[in-house]
XYZ file of C-alpha atoms in Angstrom:
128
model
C -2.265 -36.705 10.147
C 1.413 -37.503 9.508
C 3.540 -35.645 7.521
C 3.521 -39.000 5.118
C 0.265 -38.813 5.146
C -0.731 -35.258 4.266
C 1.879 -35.865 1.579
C -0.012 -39.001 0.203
C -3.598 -37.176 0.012
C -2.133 -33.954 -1.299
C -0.616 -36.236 -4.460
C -4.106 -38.125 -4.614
C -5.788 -34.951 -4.809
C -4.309 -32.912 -7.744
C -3.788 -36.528 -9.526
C -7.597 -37.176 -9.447
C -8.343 -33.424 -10.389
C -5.322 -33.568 -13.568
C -6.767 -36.772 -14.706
C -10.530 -35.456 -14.024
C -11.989 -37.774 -11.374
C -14.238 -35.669 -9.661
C -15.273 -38.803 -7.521
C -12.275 -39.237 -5.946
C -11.990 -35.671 -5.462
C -15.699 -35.596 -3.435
C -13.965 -38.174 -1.427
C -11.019 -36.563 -0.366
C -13.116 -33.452 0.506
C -14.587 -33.383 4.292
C -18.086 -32.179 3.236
C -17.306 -29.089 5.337
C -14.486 -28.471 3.414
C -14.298 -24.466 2.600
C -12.383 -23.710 -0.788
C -11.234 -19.506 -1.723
C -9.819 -18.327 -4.545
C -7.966 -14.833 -4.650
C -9.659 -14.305 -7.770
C -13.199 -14.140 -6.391
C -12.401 -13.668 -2.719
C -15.263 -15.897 -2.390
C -15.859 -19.122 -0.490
C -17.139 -22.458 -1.930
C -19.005 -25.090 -0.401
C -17.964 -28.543 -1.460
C -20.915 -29.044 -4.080
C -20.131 -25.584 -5.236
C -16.453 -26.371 -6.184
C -17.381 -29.928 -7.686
C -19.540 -27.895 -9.919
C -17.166 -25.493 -10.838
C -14.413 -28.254 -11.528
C -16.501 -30.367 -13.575
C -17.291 -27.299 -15.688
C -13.627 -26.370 -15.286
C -12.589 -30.298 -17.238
C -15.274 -29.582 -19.529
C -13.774 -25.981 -20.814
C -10.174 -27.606 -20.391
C -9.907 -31.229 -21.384
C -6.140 -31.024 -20.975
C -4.808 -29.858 -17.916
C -1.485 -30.885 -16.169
C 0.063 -29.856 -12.463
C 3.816 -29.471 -13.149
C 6.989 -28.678 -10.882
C 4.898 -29.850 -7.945
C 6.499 -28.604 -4.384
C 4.636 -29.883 -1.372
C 5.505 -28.128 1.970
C 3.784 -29.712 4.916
C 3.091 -28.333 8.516
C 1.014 -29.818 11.237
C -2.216 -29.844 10.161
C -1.712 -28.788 6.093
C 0.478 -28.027 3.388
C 1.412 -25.687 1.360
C 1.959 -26.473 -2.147
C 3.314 -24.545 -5.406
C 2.810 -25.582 -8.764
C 2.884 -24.822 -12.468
C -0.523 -25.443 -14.165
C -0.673 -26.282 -17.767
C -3.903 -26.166 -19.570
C -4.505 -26.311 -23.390
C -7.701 -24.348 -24.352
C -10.044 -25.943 -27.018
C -8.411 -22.761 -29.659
C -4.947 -25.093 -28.872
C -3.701 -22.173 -26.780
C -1.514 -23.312 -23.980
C -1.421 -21.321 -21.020
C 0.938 -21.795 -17.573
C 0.520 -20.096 -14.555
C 1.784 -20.150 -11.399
C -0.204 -20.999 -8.429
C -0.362 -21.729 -4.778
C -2.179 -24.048 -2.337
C -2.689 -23.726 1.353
C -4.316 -26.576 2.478
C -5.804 -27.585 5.897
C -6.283 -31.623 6.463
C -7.958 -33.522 8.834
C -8.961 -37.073 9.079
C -7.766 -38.210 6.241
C -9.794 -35.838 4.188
C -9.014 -31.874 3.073
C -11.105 -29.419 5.439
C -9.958 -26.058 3.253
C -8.007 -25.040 0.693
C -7.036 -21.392 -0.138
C -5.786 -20.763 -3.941
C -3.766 -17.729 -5.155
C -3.732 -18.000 -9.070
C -1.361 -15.594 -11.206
C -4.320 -13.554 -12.165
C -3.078 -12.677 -15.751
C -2.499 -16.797 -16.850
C -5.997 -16.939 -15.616
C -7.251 -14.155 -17.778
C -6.129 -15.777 -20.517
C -7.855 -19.034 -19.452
C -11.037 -17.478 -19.067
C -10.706 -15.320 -22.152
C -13.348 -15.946 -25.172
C -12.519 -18.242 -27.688
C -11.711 -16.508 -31.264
């Protein structure tokens, strides 16, 4: 893929995950796709992380990827972003995060995702 492109899918993706569209998501995912969080230091399959984003929209109706920077090299990108999620207590919560991507075919083969582990804390934290 071009560097126009990998730019192009990497927008469609986070768009279609802010706005909640897990089908468009499934579609941009190769079905071998392999996606790691730092958090868990464990690797999901691509039914695994459609799971785990649909519960993810459920827990945090409002969610927004801002200061988007997209880095691209031959064969993925790299992009940093602020995420912005209000939790059902009205809580807002940013935190930093990064994306290493790999792409393929049109379609995302991996992505590896380093939260701020403290603005996810607060994410996952019970509600009062």
């Amino acid at each position: 893929m071009n560097e126009h492109e990998t730019r192009a899918i990497v927008a469609r993706f986070f768009d279609a995950v802010e706005e909640g569209d897990l089908d468009t998501v499934a579609q941009i995912y190769a079905d071998d796709i392999v996606v790691w969080h730092n958090s868990d230091q464990i690797e999901q399959t691509k039914s695994q992380n459609l799971a785990a984003l649909a519960a993810a929209f459920e827990r945090l109706p409002s969610r927004r990827y801002t200061d988007r920077r997209v880095n691209v090299f031959d064969g993925g990108f790299v992009q940093q972003y602020m995420f912005v999620a209000t939790r059902p207590d009205g809580e807002v919560i940013e935190m930093p995060v990064v994306v290493v991507g790999k792409v393929a075919d049109g379609q995302i083969k991996r992505i590896d995702e380093y939260f701020e582990t403290g603005g996810l804390a607060r994410l996952r934290a019970p509600l009062a």
